Amino acid sequence: MAFLVRRLRRTFTHLIPRLFFGLVFIYVYCEYLIYYVTQIQCGWIMLSKEPNDGVEPVYAMVIADTHLLGSRNGHWFDKWRREWQMHRAFQTAMTLHSPNVVFVLGDLFDEGKWCPEKEFNDYVDRFYKLFKVPDGTAMYAVVGNHDIGFHYRITPHLAKRFESKLKSPPVQLISIRGNHFVLINSMAMEGDGCNLCARTIAEIANISTVDLVYVKHYPLYRESDSVCTEPDAAPLPERNGLFEERWDCLSKESTEYLVENLHPRAAFGAHTHHSCVVRHSFVPTPDHKIEFIEYTVPSFSWRNRLDPKYYLLTISPEEVKVSKCGMPREWTLQITAILMTLALIVYLRYYISVDSISYNYKQLSGKKV
């Protein structure tokens, strides 16, 4: 009996530390290191030619549709889990990529259109804690329909508090190293002459700069996502569903107005939660053609898709290079944790077996253990 007790005590004395450190390693890998392992595979695309005057290109990161949950929707664990995942992925991106600027393409909040003032203030604080940027990196956000509502639900109060708290006016022109970005409130392009719409149109009319990078929440007008051929485009048959103007995308009239007035050289939108690349060609006059590529950025949240993404842009006055970056898939996180746990169990069983044989040998040989 004493022999058995000594053997069990010896086994557990050596086993528990190995079990503890094994579980700690699995946790650290699955909750921290796996983001680095995945995201380090993505980087900035080099420009095909050197910028004029040797000016450094702008390195911009683009995320969309974070949809932070509020007090109405979702379970508390789902809320905590998704926010932790986005926080880790974003901070990993900051460490690995060190962008000059981050653009957030709307729908920062899932319930911004409903929540009272105190909850909205908490929303804003949470957003800036989760998506904290280091010194030297600027962040700009455009408003989405979940932040203040679709056009018919927007009140002056909702529009003003988002603009004030997030420093996001309906039209914002940003210039960085000779590159010009225009950020526009998509819901203000309804075209019905409302106060918000009139203000937006007036501010767009004052922009004299052309060849802009156009940043917004809604995609430009398109009939559906059937033109999207990206692997992470909307699944079938959803992809073939017709878009409703002013709901799923900008209206055709607003799109033509913006293109003819801004002459964008690239456009970035969100809203659909799926990826899409569209090559636009507009001919406002017989002797003038405006061509550019529009990128629809997938959601950054695991709540909206199992394989969230973000974009890295390398921008000079002559070029816009885009790199789409993946983050750990939901099933990858789960399978990795399961496989590592099974490997730990196999290792512990092997250790117990070897340790038992060694202990018995020493007992039989009369050696002191």
Short mmCIF file of C-alpha atoms in Angstrom, two decimals:
data_model
loop_
_atom_site.label_atom_id
_atom_site.label_comp_id
_atom_site.label_asym_id
_atom_site.label_seq_id
_atom_site.Cartn_x
_atom_site.Cartn_y
_atom_site.Cartn_z
CA MET A 1 0.00 0.00 0.00
CA ALA A 2 2.80 2.38 0.90
CA PHE A 3 4.43 1.54 -2.43
CA LEU A 4 1.24 2.48 -4.30
CA VAL A 5 0.87 5.74 -2.37
CA ARG A 6 4.47 6.73 -3.12
CA ARG A 7 3.97 5.90 -6.77
CA LEU A 8 0.78 7.97 -7.05
CA ARG A 9 2.36 10.87 -5.19
CA ARG A 10 5.37 10.79 -7.49
CA THR A 11 3.18 10.61 -10.60
CA PHE A 12 0.97 13.54 -9.63
CA THR A 13 3.91 15.61 -8.41
CA HIS A 14 5.46 15.39 -11.86
CA LEU A 15 2.20 15.33 -13.82
CA ILE A 16 0.39 18.41 -12.49
CA PRO A 17 3.10 20.95 -13.50
CA ARG A 18 3.23 19.48 -17.00
CA LEU A 19 -0.56 19.59 -17.28
CA PHE A 20 -0.64 23.18 -16.02
CA PHE A 21 2.06 24.49 -18.34
CA GLY A 22 0.58 22.55 -21.24
CA LEU A 23 -2.83 24.16 -20.75
CA VAL A 24 -1.24 27.59 -20.35
CA PHE A 25 0.65 27.14 -23.63
CA ILE A 26 -2.54 26.06 -25.45
CA TYR A 27 -4.36 29.13 -24.13
CA VAL A 28 -1.55 31.53 -25.03
CA TYR A 29 -1.19 30.06 -28.51
CA CYS A 30 -4.92 30.00 -29.34
CA GLU A 31 -5.70 33.40 -27.85
CA TYR A 32 -2.54 35.34 -28.76
CA LEU A 33 0.10 33.65 -30.89
CA ILE A 34 -2.23 32.24 -33.56
CA TYR A 35 -3.08 35.78 -34.66
CA TYR A 36 0.59 36.51 -35.27
CA VAL A 37 1.09 33.20 -37.08
CA THR A 38 -1.83 33.99 -39.42
CA GLN A 39 -1.48 37.72 -39.93
CA ILE A 40 2.29 37.77 -40.43
CA GLN A 41 1.62 36.05 -43.76
CA CYS A 42 0.12 39.30 -45.08
CA GLY A 43 2.01 42.50 -45.80
CA TRP A 44 2.22 45.68 -47.81
CA ILE A 45 2.36 45.35 -51.59
CA MET A 46 5.24 47.24 -53.13
CA LEU A 47 4.50 49.96 -55.67
CA SER A 48 5.44 49.19 -59.25
CA LYS A 49 7.27 52.51 -59.55
CA GLU A 50 8.90 54.92 -57.16
CA PRO A 51 6.75 57.91 -56.12
CA ASN A 52 7.71 61.27 -57.56
CA ASP A 53 10.12 63.38 -55.48
CA GLY A 54 10.95 60.32 -53.37
CA VAL A 55 7.98 60.87 -51.05
CA GLU A 56 7.09 57.84 -48.95
CA PRO A 57 3.79 56.15 -49.87
CA VAL A 58 0.90 56.16 -47.43
CA TYR A 59 0.31 52.86 -45.65
CA ALA A 60 -3.36 52.56 -44.74
CA MET A 61 -5.30 49.81 -43.01
CA VAL A 62 -9.02 49.44 -43.74
CA ILE A 63 -11.54 47.59 -41.57
CA ALA A 64 -15.33 47.52 -41.72
CA ASP A 65 -18.50 46.46 -39.94
CA THR A 66 -17.17 45.74 -36.46
CA HIS A 67 -20.76 45.77 -35.12
CA LEU A 68 -19.97 46.04 -31.42
CA LEU A 69 -22.97 44.63 -29.57
CA GLY A 70 -25.06 46.70 -27.19
CA SER A 71 -27.59 45.81 -24.52
CA ARG A 72 -30.30 44.41 -26.82
CA ASN A 73 -28.84 41.87 -29.19
CA GLY A 74 -26.67 38.83 -28.63
CA HIS A 75 -25.51 36.88 -25.60
CA TRP A 76 -22.97 38.32 -23.16
CA PHE A 77 -20.48 35.54 -23.93
CA ASP A 78 -20.84 36.09 -27.68
CA LYS A 79 -20.28 39.80 -27.12
CA TRP A 80 -17.20 39.22 -24.99
CA ARG A 81 -15.75 36.60 -27.34
CA ARG A 82 -16.16 38.59 -30.56
CA GLU A 83 -14.79 41.76 -29.05
CA TRP A 84 -11.77 39.90 -27.68
CA GLN A 85 -11.10 38.36 -31.10
CA MET A 86 -11.34 41.72 -32.87
CA HIS A 87 -9.17 43.36 -30.23
CA ARG A 88 -6.44 40.74 -30.56
CA ALA A 89 -6.55 40.78 -34.37
CA PHE A 90 -6.44 44.57 -34.53
CA GLN A 91 -3.62 44.95 -32.02
CA THR A 92 -1.68 42.22 -33.81
CA ALA A 93 -2.11 44.15 -37.06
CA MET A 94 -0.86 47.32 -35.37
CA THR A 95 2.24 45.47 -34.17
CA LEU A 96 2.99 43.70 -37.44
CA HIS A 97 2.05 46.37 -39.98
CA SER A 98 2.35 49.76 -38.21
CA PRO A 99 0.05 51.63 -40.64
CA ASN A 100 0.11 55.40 -40.99
CA VAL A 101 -3.67 55.60 -40.94
CA VAL A 102 -6.67 53.36 -40.23
CA PHE A 103 -10.03 53.81 -41.95
CA VAL A 104 -13.13 52.25 -40.38
CA LEU A 105 -15.91 51.96 -42.96
CA GLY A 106 -19.00 52.31 -40.81
CA ASP A 107 -21.25 50.14 -38.65
CA LEU A 108 -18.85 50.47 -35.76
CA PHE A 109 -21.79 49.75 -33.46
CA ASP A 110 -24.59 47.25 -33.88
CA GLU A 111 -27.15 49.24 -31.88
CA GLY A 112 -25.99 52.84 -32.27
CA LYS A 113 -29.30 53.80 -33.87
CA TRP A 114 -31.26 52.67 -30.79
CA CYS A 115 -29.12 53.20 -27.73
CA PRO A 116 -29.58 56.06 -25.25
CA GLU A 117 -26.89 58.64 -24.56
CA LYS A 118 -25.12 56.86 -21.71
CA GLU A 119 -24.90 53.60 -23.62
CA PHE A 120 -23.61 55.40 -26.70
CA ASN A 121 -20.86 57.02 -24.64
CA ASP A 122 -19.94 53.56 -23.31
CA TYR A 123 -19.97 52.32 -26.91
CA VAL A 124 -17.47 54.98 -27.95
CA ASP A 125 -15.19 54.27 -24.99
CA ARG A 126 -15.24 50.53 -25.76
CA PHE A 127 -14.49 51.14 -29.40
CA TYR A 128 -11.42 53.23 -28.68
CA LYS A 129 -10.18 50.70 -26.10
CA LEU A 130 -10.63 47.72 -28.41
CA PHE A 131 -9.20 49.49 -31.46
CA LYS A 132 -6.52 51.57 -29.84
CA VAL A 133 -3.94 52.89 -32.28
CA PRO A 134 -0.34 53.70 -31.35
CA ASP A 135 1.18 57.16 -31.48
CA GLY A 136 1.87 58.10 -35.06
CA THR A 137 -1.16 56.26 -36.45
CA ALA A 138 -4.31 58.24 -37.24
CA MET A 139 -7.81 56.75 -37.28
CA TYR A 140 -10.82 57.98 -39.25
CA ALA A 141 -14.31 56.50 -39.15
CA VAL A 142 -17.22 56.94 -41.53
CA VAL A 143 -20.75 56.46 -40.29
CA GLY A 144 -22.86 53.41 -41.11
CA ASN A 145 -26.58 52.70 -41.00
CA HIS A 146 -26.27 50.76 -37.72
CA ASP A 147 -24.53 53.75 -36.15
CA ILE A 148 -27.31 56.29 -36.77
CA GLY A 149 -29.97 54.42 -38.76
CA PHE A 150 -31.04 54.30 -42.38
CA HIS A 151 -31.93 57.65 -43.90
CA TYR A 152 -35.58 57.63 -42.86
CA ARG A 153 -34.64 56.88 -39.22
CA ILE A 154 -31.89 59.47 -38.81
CA THR A 155 -32.61 62.32 -36.42
CA PRO A 156 -30.46 65.44 -36.02
CA HIS A 157 -29.50 64.18 -32.56
CA LEU A 158 -28.27 60.77 -33.81
CA ALA A 159 -26.27 62.32 -36.63
CA LYS A 160 -24.77 65.01 -34.41
CA ARG A 161 -23.68 62.73 -31.58
CA PHE A 162 -21.84 60.35 -33.93
CA GLU A 163 -20.20 63.28 -35.69
CA SER A 164 -19.18 64.80 -32.37
CA LYS A 165 -17.98 61.68 -30.53
CA LEU A 166 -16.24 60.03 -33.49
CA LYS A 167 -15.09 63.28 -35.14
CA SER A 168 -16.82 62.19 -38.33
CA PRO A 169 -18.60 64.96 -40.28
CA PRO A 170 -20.76 64.05 -43.30
CA VAL A 171 -17.92 65.00 -45.65
CA GLN A 172 -14.28 64.92 -44.66
CA LEU A 173 -11.33 65.63 -46.94
CA ILE A 174 -7.99 64.26 -45.71
CA SER A 175 -4.64 64.82 -47.40
CA ILE A 176 -1.59 62.71 -46.51
CA ARG A 177 1.69 63.05 -48.45
CA GLY A 178 -0.04 64.29 -51.57
CA ASN A 179 -2.76 61.62 -51.44
CA HIS A 180 -6.32 62.82 -50.99
CA PHE A 181 -9.09 60.86 -49.31
CA VAL A 182 -12.73 61.88 -49.11
CA LEU A 183 -14.97 60.28 -46.48
CA ILE A 184 -18.71 60.69 -47.07
CA ASN A 185 -21.83 59.75 -45.10
CA SER A 186 -23.64 57.27 -47.39
CA MET A 187 -27.05 57.83 -45.79
CA ALA A 188 -26.75 61.54 -46.58
CA MET A 189 -26.78 60.76 -50.31
CA GLU A 190 -30.52 60.07 -50.38
CA GLY A 191 -31.13 62.97 -52.73
CA ASP A 192 -34.36 64.16 -51.10
CA GLY A 193 -33.11 67.60 -50.05
CA CYS A 194 -33.15 66.95 -46.30
CA ASN A 195 -30.93 69.15 -44.12
CA LEU A 196 -28.26 66.46 -43.77
CA CYS A 197 -28.35 65.76 -47.51
CA ALA A 198 -28.22 69.45 -48.43
CA ARG A 199 -25.24 70.02 -46.15
CA THR A 200 -23.44 67.02 -47.64
CA ILE A 201 -24.04 68.09 -51.25
CA ALA A 202 -22.88 71.63 -50.46
CA GLU A 203 -19.65 70.36 -48.91
CA ILE A 204 -19.00 68.01 -51.84
CA ALA A 205 -19.48 70.94 -54.22
CA ASN A 206 -16.71 72.82 -52.39
CA ILE A 207 -14.16 70.06 -53.04
CA SER A 208 -11.90 71.13 -55.87
CA THR A 209 -9.47 68.24 -55.56
CA VAL A 210 -9.91 65.34 -57.99
CA ASP A 211 -8.37 61.87 -58.29
CA LEU A 212 -9.45 61.11 -54.75
CA VAL A 213 -9.63 57.86 -52.85
CA TYR A 214 -13.32 57.66 -52.00
CA VAL A 215 -14.18 56.07 -48.62
CA LYS A 216 -17.77 55.33 -47.55
CA HIS A 217 -20.06 52.72 -46.02
CA TYR A 218 -22.44 51.78 -48.85
CA PRO A 219 -21.10 50.30 -52.07
CA LEU A 220 -21.61 52.36 -55.19
CA TYR A 221 -24.61 51.42 -57.28
CA ARG A 222 -24.64 47.90 -58.67
CA GLU A 223 -27.53 45.60 -59.47
CA SER A 224 -26.32 42.78 -57.23
CA ASP A 225 -23.24 40.95 -56.01
CA SER A 226 -23.40 38.64 -59.01
CA VAL A 227 -20.41 40.54 -60.46
CA CYS A 228 -18.34 39.58 -57.42
CA THR A 229 -15.98 36.67 -58.02
CA GLU A 230 -13.83 36.83 -54.90
CA PRO A 231 -13.54 33.60 -52.85
CA ASP A 232 -15.06 35.47 -49.90
CA ALA A 233 -17.86 37.07 -51.92
CA ALA A 234 -21.46 36.57 -50.85
CA PRO A 235 -22.49 32.90 -51.07
CA LEU A 236 -24.94 31.64 -53.64
CA PRO A 237 -27.85 32.19 -54.05
CA GLU A 238 -27.53 35.36 -51.92
CA ARG A 239 -25.02 36.71 -54.42
CA ASN A 240 -27.64 36.89 -57.15
CA GLY A 241 -30.23 38.75 -55.09
CA LEU A 242 -31.02 42.17 -56.53
CA PHE A 243 -29.86 45.18 -54.53
CA GLU A 244 -32.31 47.82 -53.37
CA GLU A 245 -30.99 51.31 -54.03
CA ARG A 246 -30.42 53.47 -50.93
CA TRP A 247 -30.66 50.31 -48.82
CA ASP A 248 -28.06 47.86 -50.12
CA CYS A 249 -26.07 50.37 -52.15
CA LEU A 250 -26.08 54.01 -53.21
CA SER A 251 -28.64 55.04 -55.78
CA LYS A 252 -27.62 55.18 -59.42
CA GLU A 253 -28.12 58.96 -59.46
CA SER A 254 -25.98 59.52 -56.36
CA THR A 255 -23.27 57.26 -57.71
CA GLU A 256 -23.09 59.17 -60.99
CA TYR A 257 -23.08 62.49 -59.13
CA LEU A 258 -20.22 61.44 -56.86
CA VAL A 259 -18.12 59.95 -59.64
CA GLU A 260 -18.53 62.95 -61.92
CA ASN A 261 -17.72 65.43 -59.15
CA LEU A 262 -14.94 63.58 -57.33
CA HIS A 263 -13.26 61.65 -60.16
CA PRO A 264 -12.14 58.90 -57.76
CA ARG A 265 -9.12 56.80 -58.61
CA ALA A 266 -10.23 54.10 -56.16
CA ALA A 267 -13.22 53.55 -53.91
CA PHE A 268 -13.70 51.53 -50.73
CA GLY A 269 -17.00 50.53 -49.19
CA ALA A 270 -18.51 47.91 -46.91
CA HIS A 271 -22.07 47.20 -45.70
CA THR A 272 -22.58 43.77 -47.34
CA HIS A 273 -20.12 42.00 -44.98
CA HIS A 274 -18.70 40.26 -48.07
CA SER A 275 -15.85 40.95 -50.44
CA CYS A 276 -16.21 42.32 -53.94
CA VAL A 277 -14.03 43.98 -56.57
CA VAL A 278 -15.81 46.00 -59.26
CA ARG A 279 -14.15 47.79 -62.16
CA HIS A 280 -16.19 50.89 -62.91
CA SER A 281 -16.20 52.84 -66.15
CA PHE A 282 -18.19 56.06 -66.44
CA VAL A 283 -18.42 58.22 -69.56
CA PRO A 284 -19.98 61.54 -68.47
CA THR A 285 -19.06 63.13 -71.81
CA PRO A 286 -18.03 61.54 -75.13
CA ASP A 287 -14.45 62.73 -74.72
CA HIS A 288 -14.03 61.91 -71.04
CA LYS A 289 -13.94 58.52 -69.33
CA ILE A 290 -13.59 57.88 -65.59
CA GLU A 291 -12.29 54.43 -64.69
CA PHE A 292 -11.45 53.08 -61.26
CA ILE A 293 -11.73 49.99 -59.07
CA GLU A 294 -14.12 49.76 -56.13
CA TYR A 295 -13.34 47.39 -53.27
CA THR A 296 -16.04 46.18 -50.91
CA VAL A 297 -14.35 45.28 -47.64
CA PRO A 298 -15.60 42.20 -45.73
CA SER A 299 -16.63 42.47 -42.10
CA PHE A 300 -13.91 42.50 -39.46
CA SER A 301 -16.12 40.59 -37.01
CA TRP A 302 -16.35 36.82 -36.52
CA ARG A 303 -20.00 37.40 -35.68
CA ASN A 304 -20.71 38.35 -39.29
CA ARG A 305 -18.49 35.84 -41.06
CA LEU A 306 -16.26 32.90 -40.16
CA ASP A 307 -13.30 34.34 -42.07
CA PRO A 308 -13.09 38.09 -41.37
CA LYS A 309 -10.62 40.21 -43.30
CA TYR A 310 -8.93 43.59 -43.41
CA TYR A 311 -7.16 45.47 -46.19
CA LEU A 312 -3.70 46.99 -46.37
CA LEU A 313 -3.31 49.82 -48.89
CA THR A 314 -0.04 51.13 -50.27
CA ILE A 315 -0.88 54.50 -51.81
CA SER A 316 1.07 57.03 -53.83
CA PRO A 317 -0.31 59.83 -56.01
CA GLU A 318 0.10 57.49 -59.00
CA GLU A 319 -0.91 54.08 -57.60
CA VAL A 320 -3.15 52.27 -55.14
CA LYS A 321 -2.03 48.75 -54.25
CA VAL A 322 -4.35 46.56 -52.18
CA SER A 323 -3.55 43.52 -50.05
CA LYS A 324 -6.37 41.53 -48.47
CA CYS A 325 -5.39 40.01 -45.13
CA GLY A 326 -7.02 37.03 -43.49
CA MET A 327 -7.39 36.36 -39.79
CA PRO A 328 -7.75 33.01 -38.03
CA ARG A 329 -10.92 31.27 -39.14
CA GLU A 330 -13.37 30.28 -36.44
CA TRP A 331 -12.96 26.57 -37.15
CA THR A 332 -9.16 26.95 -37.21
CA LEU A 333 -9.23 28.34 -33.68
CA GLN A 334 -11.45 25.51 -32.47
CA ILE A 335 -9.64 22.68 -34.27
CA THR A 336 -6.25 23.99 -33.14
CA ALA A 337 -7.36 24.02 -29.50
CA ILE A 338 -8.79 20.50 -29.79
CA LEU A 339 -5.71 19.05 -31.51
CA MET A 340 -3.32 20.67 -29.06
CA THR A 341 -5.38 19.36 -26.13
CA LEU A 342 -5.34 15.85 -27.59
CA ALA A 343 -1.58 16.11 -28.13
CA LEU A 344 -1.18 17.15 -24.49
CA ILE A 345 -3.24 14.16 -23.33
CA VAL A 346 -1.16 11.77 -25.46
CA TYR A 347 2.04 13.29 -24.10
CA LEU A 348 0.85 12.97 -20.49
CA ARG A 349 -0.20 9.36 -20.99
CA TYR A 350 3.17 8.60 -22.53
CA TYR A 351 4.94 10.36 -19.68
CA ILE A 352 2.95 8.40 -17.07
CA SER A 353 3.77 5.14 -18.84
CA VAL A 354 7.50 5.87 -19.10
CA ASP A 355 7.68 7.22 -15.56
CA SER A 356 5.87 4.13 -14.23
CA ILE A 357 8.28 1.77 -15.98
CA SER A 358 11.25 3.74 -14.69
CA TYR A 359 9.88 3.78 -11.15
CA ASN A 360 9.15 0.03 -11.14
CA TYR A 361 12.62 -0.74 -12.48
CA LYS A 362 14.25 1.29 -9.73
CA GLN A 363 12.10 -0.42 -7.11
CA LEU A 364 12.95 -3.89 -8.37
CA SER A 365 16.65 -3.09 -8.68
CA GLY A 366 16.69 -1.79 -5.13
CA LYS A 367 17.68 1.74 -6.08
CA LYS A 368 16.48 4.59 -3.89
CA VAL A 369 13.82 6.77 -5.49
#
